[in-house]
């Protein structure tokens, strides 16, 4: 087997690609370090949302999504990434160590998913009243399974229950003063801001408040925002993992990004929805007692006008090179 590690410049480009991953409130809670042909991915606890995400579960889902994207970027450089999750128990902030020496030819799957990394955006617009074809849904479920998670499309009854639970969750969150303050911090428009959610990504206001969409315009509304009618019967799927440990959260993040990119490749719009899983009592209702699988994320899927990209922090903020 041929082995040659990737050089610093190539790995720097891979890190830049990895940073296009989705993250809670676009917090981008990651840091990278390149050392020889190895990349280490760290959780940046300074960017954790203390009110919404006290356990750091969504932070690690976000970092997991970046790890998956990094794997694809390395795959595109004709290497099989060798990934160890939490390689050093004494350093829990070190989420992944990835070696890049094993030479390979990028598979069709890697090429297909890598091709849509920069066109995947969270879409908060109304989706068309069109059904997601069964074979596409099967591929999304297979994408989650490939990463050791499960994706289950909610049937009509479960979907309505989830919408109801999400509305309850959203109402409870909004009533929490800390929630509004935190949301305000991550949606405060500032010139040249490179993180958080800009008004261009809020999407229109759901006039009937029927869908479980997070209202990013709650604290800093903007006058041009229009109201719209959203789809009456959203397609919703639940991403779940066996276990609910930090390693399971990283796994969920990798699965989330694999599902989102597979969906993008099939021209589907996607919205990760996390309010129902942010309130423990509501989350318990989404956990299947028969399998013990824990819900990690709800994903809304459908067809819609394209959404705009959100900003990313500069490489100098997220990348360190050599020994710390
Ligand atoms: C763990 C996690 C939770 C998220 N929760 C929500 C959510 O509840 N509602 C929502 O509209 N977007 C949610 N998102 C999407 C992020 O807001 C989005 O990824 C981020 O703003 C960056 O934008 P992009 O996905 O368009 O690149 C979530 C993403 C992650 C990774």
Tab-separated table of C-alpha atoms and ligand atoms in Angstrom:
chain	number	residue	atom	x	y	z
A	1	UNK	CA	0.000	0.000	0.000
A	2	UNK	CA	1.354	3.427	-0.928
A	3	UNK	CA	1.660	5.959	1.868
A	4	UNK	CA	2.460	9.677	1.591
A	5	UNK	CA	0.961	12.240	3.926
A	6	UNK	CA	-0.680	15.360	2.584
A	7	UNK	CA	1.343	18.559	2.864
A	8	UNK	CA	0.498	21.601	4.960
A	9	UNK	CA	-0.906	23.666	2.099
A	10	UNK	CA	-3.245	20.908	0.935
A	11	UNK	CA	-4.417	20.225	4.486
A	12	UNK	CA	-5.048	23.931	5.005
A	13	UNK	CA	-7.424	23.849	2.025
A	14	UNK	CA	-9.101	20.766	3.518
A	15	UNK	CA	-9.636	22.626	6.820
A	16	UNK	CA	-11.168	25.556	4.952
A	17	UNK	CA	-13.625	23.136	3.348
A	18	UNK	CA	-14.397	21.460	6.701
A	19	UNK	CA	-15.403	24.845	8.120
A	20	UNK	CA	-18.335	24.964	5.673
A	21	UNK	CA	-20.103	22.426	7.920
A	22	UNK	CA	-23.352	23.415	9.641
A	23	UNK	CA	-23.258	24.362	13.316
A	24	UNK	CA	-25.694	25.418	16.011
A	25	UNK	CA	-26.514	29.131	15.401
A	26	UNK	CA	-23.514	29.159	13.042
A	27	UNK	CA	-21.326	29.178	16.160
A	28	UNK	CA	-18.535	27.268	14.330
A	29	UNK	CA	-17.269	25.803	17.620
A	30	UNK	CA	-14.146	24.187	16.168
A	31	UNK	CA	-10.405	24.616	15.948
A	32	UNK	CA	-7.949	22.665	13.847
A	33	UNK	CA	-4.285	21.894	14.184
A	34	UNK	CA	-2.075	20.527	11.418
A	35	UNK	CA	1.014	18.652	12.453
A	36	UNK	CA	2.964	16.790	9.796
A	37	UNK	CA	0.345	14.952	7.759
A	38	UNK	CA	-2.111	14.783	10.659
A	39	UNK	CA	-5.045	17.086	11.394
A	40	UNK	CA	-6.490	17.364	14.875
A	41	UNK	CA	-9.999	18.723	15.398
A	42	UNK	CA	-10.802	20.427	18.705
A	43	UNK	CA	-14.066	21.523	20.298
A	44	UNK	CA	-13.975	25.252	21.080
A	45	UNK	CA	-15.824	25.445	24.410
A	46	UNK	CA	-15.661	29.234	24.320
A	47	UNK	CA	-18.305	29.041	21.571
A	48	UNK	CA	-20.716	26.749	23.421
A	49	UNK	CA	-24.282	28.044	23.858
A	50	UNK	CA	-24.611	27.822	27.619
A	51	UNK	CA	-28.410	28.241	27.789
A	52	UNK	CA	-29.481	26.180	24.815
A	53	UNK	CA	-26.788	23.548	24.966
A	54	UNK	CA	-25.504	23.192	28.546
A	55	UNK	CA	-24.187	19.652	27.989
A	56	UNK	CA	-22.345	20.572	24.790
A	57	UNK	CA	-24.326	17.962	22.859
A	58	UNK	CA	-25.068	20.261	19.927
A	59	UNK	CA	-21.545	21.624	20.030
A	60	UNK	CA	-20.220	18.100	19.464
A	61	UNK	CA	-22.813	17.430	16.748
A	62	UNK	CA	-21.495	20.543	15.007
A	63	UNK	CA	-17.882	19.408	15.401
A	64	UNK	CA	-18.898	15.940	14.125
A	65	UNK	CA	-20.327	17.582	11.003
A	66	UNK	CA	-16.987	19.348	10.472
A	67	UNK	CA	-15.112	16.050	10.959
A	68	UNK	CA	-17.244	14.397	8.269
A	69	UNK	CA	-16.629	17.295	5.878
A	70	UNK	CA	-12.898	17.109	6.572
A	71	UNK	CA	-12.959	13.378	5.798
A	72	UNK	CA	-14.509	14.138	2.403
A	73	UNK	CA	-12.008	16.900	1.667
A	74	UNK	CA	-9.116	14.557	2.511
A	75	UNK	CA	-10.767	11.820	0.412
A	76	UNK	CA	-10.769	14.215	-2.544
A	77	UNK	CA	-6.999	14.548	-2.150
A	78	UNK	CA	-6.709	10.817	-2.887
A	79	UNK	CA	-6.194	9.726	0.730
A	80	UNK	CA	-8.199	7.436	2.987
A	81	UNK	CA	-8.597	9.469	6.194
A	82	UNK	CA	-7.761	7.379	9.254
A	83	UNK	CA	-9.904	8.863	11.984
A	84	UNK	CA	-9.709	8.307	15.724
A	85	UNK	CA	-12.500	9.955	17.719
A	86	UNK	CA	-11.457	11.141	21.208
A	87	UNK	CA	-7.922	9.728	20.820
A	88	UNK	CA	-6.719	11.031	24.191
A	89	UNK	CA	-9.037	10.579	27.205
A	90	UNK	CA	-6.968	13.136	29.117
A	91	UNK	CA	-7.872	15.804	26.523
A	92	UNK	CA	-11.649	15.683	25.989
A	93	UNK	CA	-11.532	18.838	23.833
A	94	UNK	CA	-9.525	16.873	21.240
A	95	UNK	CA	-12.434	15.391	19.272
A	96	UNK	CA	-10.642	13.741	16.365
A	97	UNK	CA	-7.182	12.938	15.069
A	98	UNK	CA	-7.026	12.240	11.350
A	99	UNK	CA	-4.028	10.776	9.558
A	100	UNK	CA	-3.780	11.275	5.835
A	101	UNK	CA	-1.038	8.975	4.590
A	102	UNK	CA	-2.944	6.124	2.960
A	103	UNK	CA	-3.132	6.751	-0.786
A	104	UNK	CA	-6.344	5.834	-2.578
A	105	UNK	CA	-8.526	6.883	-5.506
A	106	UNK	CA	-11.561	8.955	-4.465
A	107	UNK	CA	-14.715	6.835	-4.747
A	108	UNK	CA	-17.753	8.024	-6.705
A	109	UNK	CA	-19.561	8.482	-3.375
A	110	UNK	CA	-16.823	10.723	-1.998
A	111	UNK	CA	-16.749	12.755	-5.204
A	112	UNK	CA	-20.534	13.113	-5.313
A	113	UNK	CA	-20.804	14.317	-1.715
A	114	UNK	CA	-17.718	16.545	-1.860
A	115	UNK	CA	-19.126	18.245	-4.974
A	116	UNK	CA	-22.046	19.715	-3.008
A	117	UNK	CA	-20.275	20.799	0.216
A	118	UNK	CA	-20.313	24.466	-0.775
A	119	UNK	CA	-23.890	24.446	-2.099
A	120	UNK	CA	-25.459	22.942	1.066
A	121	UNK	CA	-27.218	25.673	3.035
A	122	UNK	CA	-29.859	25.534	5.733
A	123	UNK	CA	-33.090	26.524	4.022
A	124	UNK	CA	-35.773	28.205	6.149
A	125	UNK	CA	-38.122	29.051	3.285
A	126	UNK	CA	-41.478	27.431	2.545
A	127	UNK	CA	-41.046	24.080	0.814
A	128	UNK	CA	-43.236	22.927	-2.081
A	129	UNK	CA	-46.066	20.503	-1.415
A	130	UNK	CA	-44.161	17.708	-3.176
A	131	UNK	CA	-43.332	14.268	-1.856
A	132	UNK	CA	-39.717	13.210	-1.345
A	133	UNK	CA	-39.383	10.071	-3.519
A	134	UNK	CA	-39.067	6.802	-1.591
A	135	UNK	CA	-35.759	5.854	-3.237
A	136	UNK	CA	-34.221	9.205	-2.226
A	137	UNK	CA	-35.469	8.748	1.332
A	138	UNK	CA	-33.875	5.273	1.299
A	139	UNK	CA	-30.553	6.809	0.314
A	140	UNK	CA	-30.809	9.325	3.153
A	141	UNK	CA	-31.485	6.515	5.636
A	142	UNK	CA	-28.530	4.569	4.197
A	143	UNK	CA	-26.332	7.680	4.622
A	144	UNK	CA	-27.192	7.841	8.340
A	145	UNK	CA	-26.666	4.075	8.736
A	146	UNK	CA	-23.256	4.366	7.066
A	147	UNK	CA	-22.195	6.632	9.946
A	148	UNK	CA	-23.662	4.389	12.664
A	149	UNK	CA	-26.893	6.353	13.205
A	150	UNK	CA	-30.501	5.859	12.138
A	151	UNK	CA	-32.757	8.151	10.156
A	152	UNK	CA	-36.482	7.481	10.283
A	153	UNK	CA	-39.081	9.325	8.280
A	154	UNK	CA	-41.960	10.335	10.527
A	155	UNK	CA	-45.350	8.986	9.436
A	156	UNK	CA	-48.355	11.341	9.478
A	157	UNK	CA	-49.192	10.744	13.151
A	158	UNK	CA	-45.615	10.995	14.398
A	159	UNK	CA	-45.011	14.054	12.212
A	160	UNK	CA	-47.985	15.874	13.690
A	161	UNK	CA	-46.829	14.873	17.164
A	162	UNK	CA	-43.325	16.210	16.427
A	163	UNK	CA	-44.726	19.497	15.106
A	164	UNK	CA	-46.783	19.775	18.298
A	165	UNK	CA	-43.782	18.937	20.494
A	166	UNK	CA	-41.654	21.459	18.652
A	167	UNK	CA	-44.229	24.162	19.189
A	168	UNK	CA	-44.305	23.340	22.898
A	169	UNK	CA	-40.517	23.395	22.976
A	170	UNK	CA	-40.330	26.701	21.106
A	171	UNK	CA	-42.872	28.282	23.473
A	172	UNK	CA	-40.936	27.087	26.535
A	173	UNK	CA	-37.637	28.283	25.122
A	174	UNK	CA	-39.043	31.703	24.247
A	175	UNK	CA	-40.334	32.102	27.781
A	176	UNK	CA	-36.786	31.639	29.079
A	177	UNK	CA	-35.096	35.031	29.354
A	178	UNK	CA	-31.649	33.513	28.879
A	179	UNK	CA	-32.750	31.945	25.604
A	180	UNK	CA	-33.694	35.305	24.101
A	181	UNK	CA	-30.473	36.909	25.295
A	182	UNK	CA	-28.379	34.125	23.792
A	183	UNK	CA	-30.367	34.137	20.535
A	184	UNK	CA	-29.867	37.905	20.443
A	185	UNK	CA	-26.083	37.490	20.713
A	186	UNK	CA	-25.947	35.105	17.757
A	187	UNK	CA	-28.311	37.139	15.559
A	188	UNK	CA	-27.019	40.626	16.326
A	189	UNK	CA	-26.213	42.089	12.907
A	190	UNK	CA	-22.736	43.667	12.865
A	191	UNK	CA	-20.712	44.788	9.861
A	192	UNK	CA	-18.122	42.183	8.827
A	193	UNK	CA	-19.473	39.626	11.279
A	194	UNK	CA	-18.207	36.137	10.344
A	195	UNK	CA	-20.370	33.963	12.596
A	196	UNK	CA	-23.988	33.829	13.786
A	197	UNK	CA	-27.129	33.969	11.642
A	198	UNK	CA	-27.510	36.978	9.322
A	199	UNK	CA	-31.025	38.281	8.498
A	200	UNK	CA	-30.627	36.936	4.932
A	201	UNK	CA	-30.785	33.403	6.383
A	202	UNK	CA	-33.837	33.872	8.682
A	203	UNK	CA	-36.335	32.971	5.964
A	204	UNK	CA	-39.808	34.510	5.935
A	205	UNK	CA	-41.936	34.523	9.015
A	206	UNK	CA	-44.314	31.543	9.225
A	207	UNK	CA	-47.619	33.425	9.347
A	208	UNK	CA	-49.512	30.502	10.855
A	209	UNK	CA	-46.597	29.469	13.106
A	210	UNK	CA	-47.440	25.949	12.055
A	211	UNK	CA	-43.942	24.648	11.445
A	212	UNK	CA	-41.390	24.002	14.172
A	213	UNK	CA	-38.936	26.503	12.728
A	214	UNK	CA	-36.735	28.470	15.048
A	215	UNK	CA	-37.566	32.157	14.757
A	216	UNK	CA	-34.182	33.800	14.372
A	217	UNK	CA	-35.853	37.183	13.933
A	218	UNK	CA	-37.311	37.067	17.453
A	219	UNK	CA	-34.815	39.437	19.068
A	220	UNK	CA	-33.563	41.499	16.141
A	221	UNK	CA	-36.477	41.668	13.693
A	222	UNK	CA	-35.845	43.400	10.420
A	223	UNK	CA	-38.458	45.430	8.563
A	224	UNK	CA	-38.134	43.819	5.121
A	225	UNK	CA	-39.012	40.390	6.448
A	226	UNK	CA	-42.104	38.993	4.734
A	227	UNK	CA	-44.678	36.529	6.026
A	228	UNK	CA	-45.364	33.301	4.135
A	229	UNK	CA	-47.466	30.222	4.227
A	230	UNK	CA	-45.379	27.122	4.773
A	231	UNK	CA	-46.132	23.599	3.579
A	232	UNK	CA	-49.073	22.010	5.370
A	233	UNK	CA	-47.532	18.541	5.552
A	234	UNK	CA	-43.780	18.844	6.022
A	235	UNK	CA	-41.512	15.852	5.402
A	236	UNK	CA	-39.725	15.271	8.666
A	237	UNK	CA	-37.146	12.670	9.670
A	238	UNK	CA	-35.595	11.879	13.033
A	239	UNK	CA	-31.868	11.230	13.348
A	240	UNK	CA	-31.077	9.013	16.315
A	241	UNK	CA	-28.147	7.183	17.847
A	242	UNK	CA	-27.664	4.258	20.124
A	243	UNK	CA	-26.420	5.782	23.347
A	244	UNK	CA	-26.237	9.434	24.291
A	245	UNK	CA	-22.565	9.984	25.063
A	246	UNK	CA	-20.113	12.555	23.643
A	247	UNK	CA	-18.935	9.887	21.168
A	248	UNK	CA	-22.575	9.332	20.095
A	249	UNK	CA	-22.980	13.102	19.566
A	250	UNK	CA	-19.910	13.221	17.314
A	251	UNK	CA	-21.323	10.223	15.440
A	252	UNK	CA	-24.667	12.033	15.091
A	253	UNK	CA	-22.848	15.061	13.662
A	254	UNK	CA	-21.035	12.996	11.058
A	255	UNK	CA	-24.309	11.284	10.141
A	256	UNK	CA	-26.136	14.619	10.008
A	257	UNK	CA	-23.698	16.060	7.492
A	258	UNK	CA	-23.700	12.869	5.410
A	259	UNK	CA	-27.524	13.010	5.286
A	260	UNK	CA	-27.590	16.753	4.480
A	261	UNK	CA	-25.051	16.390	1.671
A	262	UNK	CA	-26.839	13.342	0.245
A	263	UNK	CA	-30.057	15.379	0.289
A	264	UNK	CA	-28.329	18.346	-1.389
A	265	UNK	CA	-27.010	16.038	-4.077
A	266	UNK	CA	-30.624	15.065	-4.763
A	267	UNK	CA	-31.642	18.750	-5.003
A	268	UNK	CA	-33.465	18.652	-1.679
A	269	UNK	CA	-33.627	21.643	0.635
A	270	UNK	CA	-32.944	20.850	4.303
A	271	UNK	CA	-33.530	22.434	7.709
A	272	UNK	CA	-31.984	20.893	10.817
A	273	UNK	CA	-34.468	21.460	13.652
A	274	UNK	CA	-33.300	21.080	17.192
A	275	UNK	CA	-35.799	22.757	19.565
A	276	UNK	CA	-37.637	19.511	20.413
A	277	UNK	CA	-34.361	17.879	21.384
A	278	UNK	CA	-33.274	20.837	23.506
A	279	UNK	CA	-35.893	20.328	26.204
A	280	UNK	CA	-35.163	17.079	28.072
A	281	UNK	CA	-38.826	16.246	28.771
A	282	UNK	CA	-39.762	16.756	25.109
A	283	UNK	CA	-36.716	14.832	23.965
A	284	UNK	CA	-37.695	11.842	26.109
A	285	UNK	CA	-40.945	11.628	24.157
A	286	UNK	CA	-38.942	11.265	20.953
A	287	UNK	CA	-36.824	8.432	22.298
A	288	UNK	CA	-38.051	5.036	21.253
A	289	UNK	CA	-38.332	2.877	24.396
A	290	UNK	CA	-38.375	-0.275	22.236
A	291	UNK	CA	-34.928	0.352	20.732
A	292	UNK	CA	-33.452	2.742	23.295
A	293	UNK	CA	-32.319	4.963	20.432
A	294	UNK	CA	-32.039	8.604	21.385
A	295	UNK	CA	-33.240	11.368	19.087
A	296	UNK	CA	-30.402	13.789	18.245
A	297	UNK	CA	-31.876	15.973	15.517
A	298	UNK	CA	-35.011	16.509	13.480
A	299	UNK	CA	-34.494	17.195	9.769
A	300	UNK	CA	-37.067	18.886	7.533
A	301	UNK	CA	-36.727	17.938	3.861
A	302	UNK	CA	-38.314	19.175	0.663
A	303	UNK	CA	-38.003	21.225	-2.486
A	304	UNK	CA	-37.619	24.995	-2.356
A	305	UNK	CA	-35.990	28.054	-3.859
A	306	UNK	CA	-32.289	28.027	-2.944
A	307	UNK	CA	-31.106	29.552	0.325
A	308	UNK	CA	-28.184	31.947	0.737
A	309	UNK	CA	-24.818	31.029	2.239
A	310	UNK	CA	-23.913	32.151	5.770
A	311	UNK	CA	-20.471	33.574	6.648
A	312	UNK	CA	-17.542	31.615	8.053
A	313	UNK	CA	-14.696	32.693	10.337
A	314	UNK	CA	-11.320	33.289	8.699
A	315	UNK	CA	-8.778	30.476	8.682
A	316	UNK	CA	-6.491	32.456	10.994
A	317	UNK	CA	-9.150	32.139	13.730
A	318	UNK	CA	-9.622	28.395	13.459
A	319	UNK	CA	-6.283	26.957	12.391
A	320	UNK	CA	-3.091	26.503	14.357
A	321	UNK	CA	-0.060	24.853	12.860
A	322	UNK	CA	2.666	22.781	14.514
A	323	UNK	CA	2.976	22.198	18.242
A	324	UNK	CA	0.765	24.384	20.483
B	1	LIG	C1	-26.504	20.985	16.074
B	1	LIG	C2	-27.248	21.892	15.132
B	1	LIG	C3	-28.493	22.409	15.489
B	1	LIG	C4	-29.197	23.250	14.628
B	1	LIG	N1	-30.458	23.680	14.966
B	1	LIG	C5	-31.162	24.442	14.096
B	1	LIG	C6	-32.503	24.831	14.389
B	1	LIG	O1	-33.081	24.449	15.409
B	1	LIG	N2	-33.152	25.613	13.495
B	1	LIG	C7	-32.554	26.023	12.332
B	1	LIG	O2	-33.195	26.739	11.568
B	1	LIG	N3	-31.281	25.676	12.025
B	1	LIG	C8	-30.589	24.887	12.880
B	1	LIG	N4	-29.312	24.481	12.557
B	1	LIG	C9	-28.675	24.988	11.333
B	1	LIG	C10	-27.669	26.094	11.653
B	1	LIG	O3	-28.320	27.258	12.095
B	1	LIG	C11	-26.815	26.362	10.404
B	1	LIG	O4	-26.082	25.205	10.118
B	1	LIG	C12	-25.852	27.523	10.560
B	1	LIG	O5	-26.542	28.714	10.732
B	1	LIG	C13	-24.927	27.659	9.345
B	1	LIG	O6	-25.667	27.857	8.165
B	1	LIG	P1	-25.638	26.821	6.947
B	1	LIG	O7	-26.172	25.494	7.451
B	1	LIG	O8	-26.515	27.422	5.924
B	1	LIG	O9	-24.200	26.677	6.504
B	1	LIG	C14	-28.616	23.617	13.391
B	1	LIG	C15	-27.361	23.085	13.024
B	1	LIG	C16	-26.689	22.222	13.872
B	1	LIG	C17	-25.376	21.627	13.441
